Amino acid sequence: MGFGERWKRWMEATIFSSNLSVLVNGSPTKEFVVERGLRQGDPISPFLFILVTEALASLVRKATANGDFNGFQFNEECTVDILQFADDTLLIGKGGWKHIWCLKSILRGFELISGLGVNYHKNKLIGINLSPHFLSAAANFLCCKEEEKHFNFLGLPIGADPRRITTRVPLMKKFKDRLNCWKSRLLSLGGRISLTKSVLNSLAIFHLSFFRAPKKVCSQLNTIQNRFIWGGEESKRKIHWIGWNYTCLPLKDGGLGLKNIEDFNSALMLKWKWRILGGEQAKWKEVLSARYGNIQLALQIDSPVRCRRRSSAWWSDIKKLENRYSGALFVNSCNFKVGNGISASFWNIAWLREAPLKSLYPNLFALSSKKNMSVAEQGRIAIINGSGEISA
């Protein structure tokens, strides 16, 4: 990976030159030298673990290059075969015994070269459009468990419809249980406000930053917060001295600085729009582009690109954000750079901060032969016309 010799000697000294002792009834035993393995609780262990697990990704890439393992292919340029986040790994391949054998070989090879043991009992096999008999046999061969199509990965529900209220029931239950474990009457108003903010940021922010929450779920979460702040309980409601809209105002405006769940959800969802329109290069953007085409052009105001009928719920929610967030407020808060002009629409962008060019110059737009022309294409046409290669 290109690390220097000095850095490698540091890591070797950290791992192989340390002594440990075991506490038995509060008394330490005789120290012994640690010869191998990462230590739990060591700040450097997670970083070294990530370097080790890179070998697993290399084995998958090698198997894919040899044709022994085939991931999920969106098109000729985009294929997904492995997704890694710290110690959570998702291997994606075609359903067949060839790939099951290859998967077993990859995991066993990773155990041999790294010295780490794979806990197969914690692994789960998920099949899509595969027979139950094949899944059962493959799970027995891999010594793992079968999992349904709807499962949780990194704390998020995968496969379930995020627009259904039943999908958000675990979040609401966890939110309510966390606040109900505290006796509101034993806390001051400031303590209840601080606790509500911390619970919201620790529990709900991860879910709200990825999925569009139904209005009923947002209303229930707001009700739970509001009732806890004013000292009420689930079976008993106390007087709310300030309306919820005023409670969500900033402190400088006379509010309590709480977050309205629906507005907070919209703001977090707009971050994805910001990242898509930006120049960030990531695998998830490659997947979106392979599935939906020019995603940057699709998210622009008055875009001619429409949402497909079978688009995912997440992509539909990104495109259908409320106009008060995705309209002038979002555009006026951003600075756009044309760059190479490939993803910038010539006619559909409000370059003058007033209206798109197709609205300001409808006659020219009607004469244009390419309504969805990009800035790069328009620039090439202008150069050709200026050089005199095309005569009137």
Coordinates of C-alpha atoms in Angstrom, one line a residue:
M1 CA 0.0 0.0 0.0
G2 CA 3.0 2.3 -0.1
F3 CA 3.7 2.8 3.6
G4 CA 7.2 3.8 4.6
E5 CA 9.7 1.5 6.3
R6 CA 9.7 3.6 9.5
W7 CA 5.9 3.5 9.7
K8 CA 5.9 -0.2 9.3
R9 CA 8.5 -0.6 12.1
W10 CA 6.3 1.5 14.3
M11 CA 3.3 -0.7 13.7
E12 CA 5.5 -3.9 14.2
A13 CA 6.8 -2.6 17.5
T14 CA 3.2 -1.6 18.6
I15 CA 1.7 -5.0 17.9
F16 CA 4.5 -7.5 18.6
S17 CA 6.5 -5.8 21.4
S18 CA 3.8 -5.1 24.0
N19 CA 3.2 -6.9 27.3
L20 CA -0.1 -7.6 28.8
S21 CA -1.3 -9.0 32.2
V22 CA -4.7 -10.4 33.2
L23 CA -6.6 -9.2 36.2
V24 CA -7.7 -12.1 38.4
N25 CA -10.0 -11.0 41.3
G26 CA -8.5 -7.5 40.9
S27 CA -4.9 -8.6 41.0
P28 CA -2.7 -8.5 37.9
T29 CA -0.9 -11.7 36.8
K30 CA 2.6 -12.0 35.5
E31 CA 3.1 -10.1 32.2
F32 CA 3.4 -12.0 29.0
V33 CA 4.4 -10.9 25.4
V34 CA 1.6 -10.5 22.8
E35 CA 2.8 -12.2 19.7
R36 CA -0.1 -11.5 17.3
G37 CA -3.6 -10.1 17.0
L38 CA -5.2 -6.7 17.6
R39 CA -6.3 -5.6 21.0
Q40 CA -9.8 -4.5 21.7
G41 CA -9.9 -0.9 23.0
D42 CA -6.6 0.1 21.4
P43 CA -7.2 3.3 19.5
I44 CA -5.0 2.2 16.6
S45 CA -6.7 -1.3 16.2
P46 CA -9.6 -0.1 14.1
F47 CA -7.3 1.5 11.5
L48 CA -5.1 -1.5 11.3
F49 CA -8.2 -3.7 11.0
I50 CA -9.3 -1.7 8.0
L51 CA -5.9 -2.2 6.4
V52 CA -6.2 -6.0 6.9
T53 CA -9.7 -6.2 5.5
E54 CA -8.5 -4.5 2.4
A55 CA -7.0 -8.0 1.6
L56 CA -10.5 -9.4 1.4
A57 CA -11.5 -6.8 -1.2
S58 CA -8.3 -7.6 -3.1
L59 CA -9.3 -11.3 -3.2
V60 CA -12.8 -10.5 -4.5
R61 CA -11.3 -8.2 -7.2
K62 CA -8.9 -10.9 -8.2
A63 CA -11.7 -13.5 -8.4
T64 CA -13.8 -11.1 -10.4
A65 CA -10.9 -10.5 -12.8
N66 CA -10.4 -14.2 -13.3
G67 CA -14.1 -14.8 -14.0
D68 CA -14.6 -17.0 -10.9
F69 CA -16.9 -14.5 -9.2
N70 CA -19.5 -12.2 -10.8
G71 CA -21.0 -9.3 -8.9
F72 CA -24.1 -7.4 -9.7
Q73 CA -23.6 -5.6 -12.9
F74 CA -25.6 -2.5 -13.7
N75 CA -23.8 -1.9 -17.0
E76 CA -20.5 -2.5 -18.6
E77 CA -18.8 0.1 -16.5
C78 CA -20.4 -0.3 -13.1
T79 CA -20.3 -3.6 -11.1
V80 CA -20.8 -4.1 -7.4
D81 CA -19.3 -7.2 -5.8
I82 CA -18.3 -6.1 -2.3
L83 CA -19.3 -3.3 0.1
Q84 CA -17.3 -2.7 3.3
F85 CA -17.8 -0.4 6.3
A86 CA -15.4 -1.2 9.1
D87 CA -16.2 -4.7 10.2
D88 CA -19.5 -5.0 8.2
T89 CA -19.0 -6.6 4.8
L90 CA -21.6 -7.3 2.1
L91 CA -20.6 -9.7 -0.7
I92 CA -22.9 -9.5 -3.7
G93 CA -22.8 -12.2 -6.4
K94 CA -24.9 -14.3 -8.8
G95 CA -26.8 -17.2 -7.3
G96 CA -25.1 -20.4 -8.3
W97 CA -22.9 -23.1 -6.9
K98 CA -19.9 -21.7 -8.8
H99 CA -20.1 -18.5 -6.9
I100 CA -20.9 -20.3 -3.6
W101 CA -17.7 -22.3 -3.9
C102 CA -15.7 -19.2 -4.9
L103 CA -17.2 -17.3 -1.9
K104 CA -16.1 -20.1 0.4
S105 CA -12.6 -20.1 -1.1
I106 CA -12.3 -16.3 -0.7
L107 CA -13.3 -16.4 3.0
R108 CA -11.0 -19.4 3.7
G109 CA -8.1 -17.8 1.9
F110 CA -8.6 -14.6 3.9
E111 CA -8.5 -16.6 7.1
L112 CA -5.2 -18.2 6.1
I113 CA -3.4 -15.0 5.0
S114 CA -4.6 -12.7 7.8
G115 CA -4.8 -15.1 10.8
L116 CA -8.3 -13.8 11.5
G117 CA -11.2 -16.2 11.9
V118 CA -14.5 -15.7 10.2
N119 CA -17.5 -16.3 12.5
Y120 CA -19.7 -18.1 10.1
H121 CA -22.5 -18.3 12.6
K122 CA -22.9 -14.5 12.5
N123 CA -23.0 -14.4 8.7
K124 CA -26.3 -14.4 6.9
L125 CA -27.1 -15.5 3.4
I126 CA -29.7 -13.5 1.5
G127 CA -31.3 -14.7 -1.8
I128 CA -33.3 -12.7 -4.3
N129 CA -35.3 -14.6 -6.8
L130 CA -33.8 -17.9 -5.8
S131 CA -35.4 -21.2 -4.7
P132 CA -35.7 -21.9 -1.0
H133 CA -34.0 -25.3 -1.5
F134 CA -30.9 -23.7 -3.0
L135 CA -30.7 -21.1 -0.3
S136 CA -31.0 -23.8 2.4
A137 CA -28.3 -25.9 0.8
A138 CA -26.0 -23.0 0.3
A139 CA -26.5 -21.8 3.9
N140 CA -25.6 -25.3 5.2
F141 CA -22.5 -25.3 2.9
L142 CA -21.4 -21.9 4.2
C143 CA -22.3 -22.8 7.8
C144 CA -24.3 -19.6 8.1
K145 CA -28.0 -18.6 8.6
E146 CA -30.6 -17.7 6.0
E147 CA -32.0 -14.1 6.1
E148 CA -35.2 -12.7 4.7
K149 CA -35.2 -10.1 1.9
H150 CA -36.0 -7.4 4.4
F151 CA -33.1 -7.0 6.7
N152 CA -31.1 -4.3 8.5
F153 CA -27.7 -3.2 7.4
L154 CA -25.7 -0.6 9.3
G155 CA -28.9 0.1 11.3
L156 CA -31.0 0.9 8.2
P157 CA -33.9 -1.3 6.9
I158 CA -33.0 -2.7 3.5
G159 CA -35.7 -4.1 1.2
A160 CA -38.7 -2.7 3.2
D161 CA -40.8 0.2 1.9
P162 CA -39.5 3.3 3.7
R163 CA -42.8 5.1 3.1
R164 CA -44.7 2.6 5.3
I165 CA -45.3 3.6 8.9
T166 CA -44.6 0.1 10.0
T167 CA -41.0 0.4 8.8
R168 CA -40.5 3.3 11.3
V169 CA -42.1 1.6 14.3
P170 CA -38.8 0.4 15.7
L171 CA -37.4 4.0 15.5
M172 CA -40.4 5.5 17.3
K173 CA -40.3 2.8 20.0
K174 CA -36.6 3.3 20.6
F175 CA -37.2 7.1 20.7
K176 CA -40.1 6.7 23.2
D177 CA -38.3 4.2 25.4
R178 CA -35.2 6.3 25.6
L179 CA -37.2 9.4 26.9
N180 CA -39.5 7.4 29.1
C181 CA -36.7 5.8 31.0
W182 CA -36.1 9.3 32.5
K183 CA -38.5 10.7 35.0
S184 CA -39.4 14.0 33.5
R185 CA -40.6 15.4 36.9
L186 CA -37.1 14.9 38.3
L187 CA -35.5 17.0 35.6
S188 CA -35.5 20.7 35.2
L189 CA -36.8 22.3 32.0
G190 CA -33.2 22.9 30.8
G191 CA -32.3 19.2 31.5
R192 CA -35.3 18.0 29.6
I193 CA -34.4 20.2 26.6
S194 CA -30.8 19.0 26.6
L195 CA -31.8 15.4 26.9
T196 CA -34.3 15.7 24.0
K197 CA -31.6 17.2 21.8
S198 CA -29.1 14.5 22.6
V199 CA -31.6 11.7 22.0
L200 CA -32.7 13.2 18.7
N201 CA -29.2 13.6 17.5
S202 CA -28.1 10.1 18.6
L203 CA -31.1 8.0 17.5
A204 CA -33.1 9.7 14.8
I205 CA -30.5 11.6 12.8
F206 CA -29.1 8.5 11.1
H207 CA -32.5 7.4 9.9
L208 CA -33.7 10.8 8.9
S209 CA -30.6 11.5 6.9
F210 CA -31.3 8.7 4.5
F211 CA -35.1 8.1 4.3
R212 CA -37.9 10.5 3.9
A213 CA -40.1 10.0 7.0
P214 CA -43.9 10.0 6.5
K215 CA -45.7 13.0 8.0
K216 CA -47.5 10.8 10.6
V217 CA -44.1 9.6 11.9
C218 CA -42.8 13.1 12.0
S219 CA -45.9 14.2 13.9
Q220 CA -45.6 11.4 16.4
L221 CA -41.9 12.1 17.1
N222 CA -42.7 15.8 17.6
T223 CA -45.5 14.8 20.0
I224 CA -43.1 12.6 22.0
Q225 CA -40.6 15.5 22.3
N226 CA -43.2 18.1 23.1
R227 CA -44.9 16.0 25.8
F228 CA -41.6 15.1 27.5
I229 CA -40.4 18.7 27.5
W230 CA -43.4 19.9 29.4
G231 CA -43.3 17.1 31.9
G232 CA -46.1 15.0 30.6
E233 CA -46.3 11.3 30.4
E234 CA -47.8 8.9 27.9
S235 CA -51.0 8.5 29.8
K236 CA -51.1 12.0 31.2
R237 CA -50.8 15.3 29.3
K238 CA -49.7 18.5 30.9
I239 CA -50.2 22.1 29.8
H240 CA -47.9 23.2 26.9
W241 CA -47.2 26.8 27.6
I242 CA -45.7 27.5 24.2
G243 CA -46.8 26.3 20.8
W244 CA -44.6 23.7 19.1
N245 CA -43.8 26.1 16.2
Y246 CA -42.5 28.7 18.6
T247 CA -40.6 26.0 20.5
C248 CA -38.6 25.1 17.4
L249 CA -37.5 28.7 16.9
P250 CA -33.8 29.5 17.6
L251 CA -32.8 30.7 21.0
K252 CA -32.1 34.2 19.7
D253 CA -35.7 34.4 18.4
G254 CA -37.3 33.4 21.6
G255 CA -37.6 29.7 21.0
L256 CA -36.0 26.7 22.7
G257 CA -33.8 25.7 19.8
L258 CA -35.5 22.3 19.2
K259 CA -35.8 20.8 15.7
N260 CA -39.0 20.2 13.8
I261 CA -38.6 16.6 12.6
E262 CA -40.1 17.2 9.2
D263 CA -37.9 20.3 8.5
F264 CA -34.9 18.5 9.9
N265 CA -35.6 15.5 7.7
S266 CA -35.8 17.7 4.6
A267 CA -32.6 19.5 5.5
L268 CA -30.7 16.2 5.9
M269 CA -32.1 14.8 2.6
L270 CA -30.9 17.9 0.8
K271 CA -27.4 17.0 1.8
W272 CA -27.6 14.1 -0.7
K273 CA -28.7 16.5 -3.4
W274 CA -25.8 18.7 -2.5
R275 CA -23.4 15.8 -2.7
I276 CA -24.8 14.6 -6.1
L277 CA -24.6 18.1 -7.6
G278 CA -21.0 18.5 -6.3
G279 CA -17.9 17.0 -7.8
E280 CA -17.5 14.2 -5.3
Q281 CA -16.5 10.8 -6.8
A282 CA -18.0 7.8 -5.0
K283 CA -19.2 4.3 -5.8
W284 CA -22.8 5.2 -4.8
K285 CA -22.8 8.0 -7.5
E286 CA -21.6 5.5 -10.1
V287 CA -24.5 3.2 -9.2
L288 CA -27.0 6.0 -9.4
S289 CA -25.6 7.1 -12.8
A290 CA -25.7 3.6 -14.1
R291 CA -29.4 3.2 -13.0
Y292 CA -30.8 6.6 -13.8
G293 CA -28.5 8.3 -16.3
N294 CA -27.4 11.9 -15.8
I295 CA -28.3 12.3 -12.1
Q296 CA -26.9 15.9 -11.9
L297 CA -29.2 17.0 -14.7
A298 CA -32.1 15.2 -13.2
L299 CA -31.9 17.2 -10.0
Q300 CA -31.8 20.6 -11.5
I301 CA -34.8 22.9 -11.4
D302 CA -37.3 22.3 -14.3
S303 CA -35.2 19.4 -15.4
P304 CA -36.6 17.5 -18.5
V305 CA -35.5 14.2 -16.9
R306 CA -38.5 12.6 -15.3
C307 CA -38.6 9.9 -12.6
R308 CA -39.0 6.4 -13.9
R309 CA -42.0 4.4 -12.9
R310 CA -39.9 1.8 -11.1
S311 CA -37.4 4.2 -9.5
S312 CA -36.4 3.4 -5.9
A313 CA -38.3 5.2 -3.1
W314 CA -35.1 6.9 -2.1
W315 CA -34.4 8.4 -5.5
S316 CA -38.0 9.5 -5.9
D317 CA -37.9 11.3 -2.5
I318 CA -34.7 13.1 -3.5
K319 CA -36.3 14.4 -6.7
K320 CA -39.6 15.3 -5.1
L321 CA -38.3 17.3 -2.1
E322 CA -40.7 20.1 -1.2
N323 CA -40.4 23.2 -3.5
R324 CA -39.7 25.5 -0.5
Y325 CA -36.5 23.5 0.0
S326 CA -35.4 22.4 -3.4
G327 CA -36.6 25.6 -5.2
A328 CA -35.2 29.1 -4.9
L329 CA -33.9 28.7 -1.3
F330 CA -31.6 25.9 -2.3
V331 CA -30.5 27.4 -5.6
N332 CA -29.8 30.8 -4.0
S333 CA -27.7 29.2 -1.3
C334 CA -25.4 27.5 -3.9
N335 CA -22.7 28.6 -6.2
F336 CA -22.5 26.7 -9.5
K337 CA -19.5 26.1 -11.7
V338 CA -20.0 25.1 -15.3
G339 CA -16.8 23.1 -15.5
N340 CA -16.8 21.0 -18.7
G341 CA -20.5 21.7 -19.2
I342 CA -21.4 18.1 -19.8
S343 CA -23.9 17.9 -16.9
A344 CA -25.1 21.5 -17.0
S345 CA -28.3 22.1 -19.0
F346 CA -28.2 25.1 -21.2
W347 CA -32.0 25.9 -21.5
N348 CA -33.3 24.6 -18.1
I349 CA -31.0 26.4 -15.6
A350 CA -31.8 29.9 -14.3
W351 CA -28.4 31.4 -15.1
L352 CA -29.7 34.9 -14.4
R353 CA -31.3 33.9 -11.1
E354 CA -34.6 34.9 -12.5
A355 CA -35.9 32.1 -14.7
P356 CA -34.5 29.5 -17.1
L357 CA -33.4 30.6 -20.5
K358 CA -36.2 28.7 -22.1
S359 CA -38.7 31.0 -20.2
L360 CA -36.8 34.2 -20.9
Y361 CA -36.3 33.5 -24.6
P362 CA -39.2 31.3 -25.7
N363 CA -38.9 32.0 -29.4
L364 CA -35.2 30.8 -29.5
F365 CA -36.1 27.8 -27.4
A366 CA -38.9 26.9 -29.9
L367 CA -36.4 27.1 -32.7
S368 CA -33.8 24.9 -30.9
S369 CA -33.6 21.4 -32.3
K370 CA -32.2 20.1 -29.0
K371 CA -34.3 21.0 -26.0
N372 CA -32.2 19.1 -23.6
M373 CA -28.8 20.4 -24.8
S374 CA -26.0 20.7 -22.3
V375 CA -23.7 23.7 -22.1
A376 CA -20.8 21.7 -23.6
E377 CA -23.0 20.8 -26.7
Q378 CA -24.2 24.4 -27.1
G379 CA -20.6 25.6 -26.8
R380 CA -19.4 23.3 -29.7
I381 CA -22.3 24.6 -31.8
A382 CA -21.3 28.2 -31.1
I383 CA -17.7 27.5 -32.0
I384 CA -18.7 25.9 -35.3
N385 CA -21.0 28.8 -36.2
G386 CA -18.3 31.3 -35.3
S387 CA -15.8 29.6 -37.5
G388 CA -18.0 29.9 -40.5
E389 CA -18.1 26.1 -41.2
I390 CA -21.9 26.2 -41.2
S391 CA -23.5 28.9 -43.3
A392 CA -27.0 30.3 -42.9

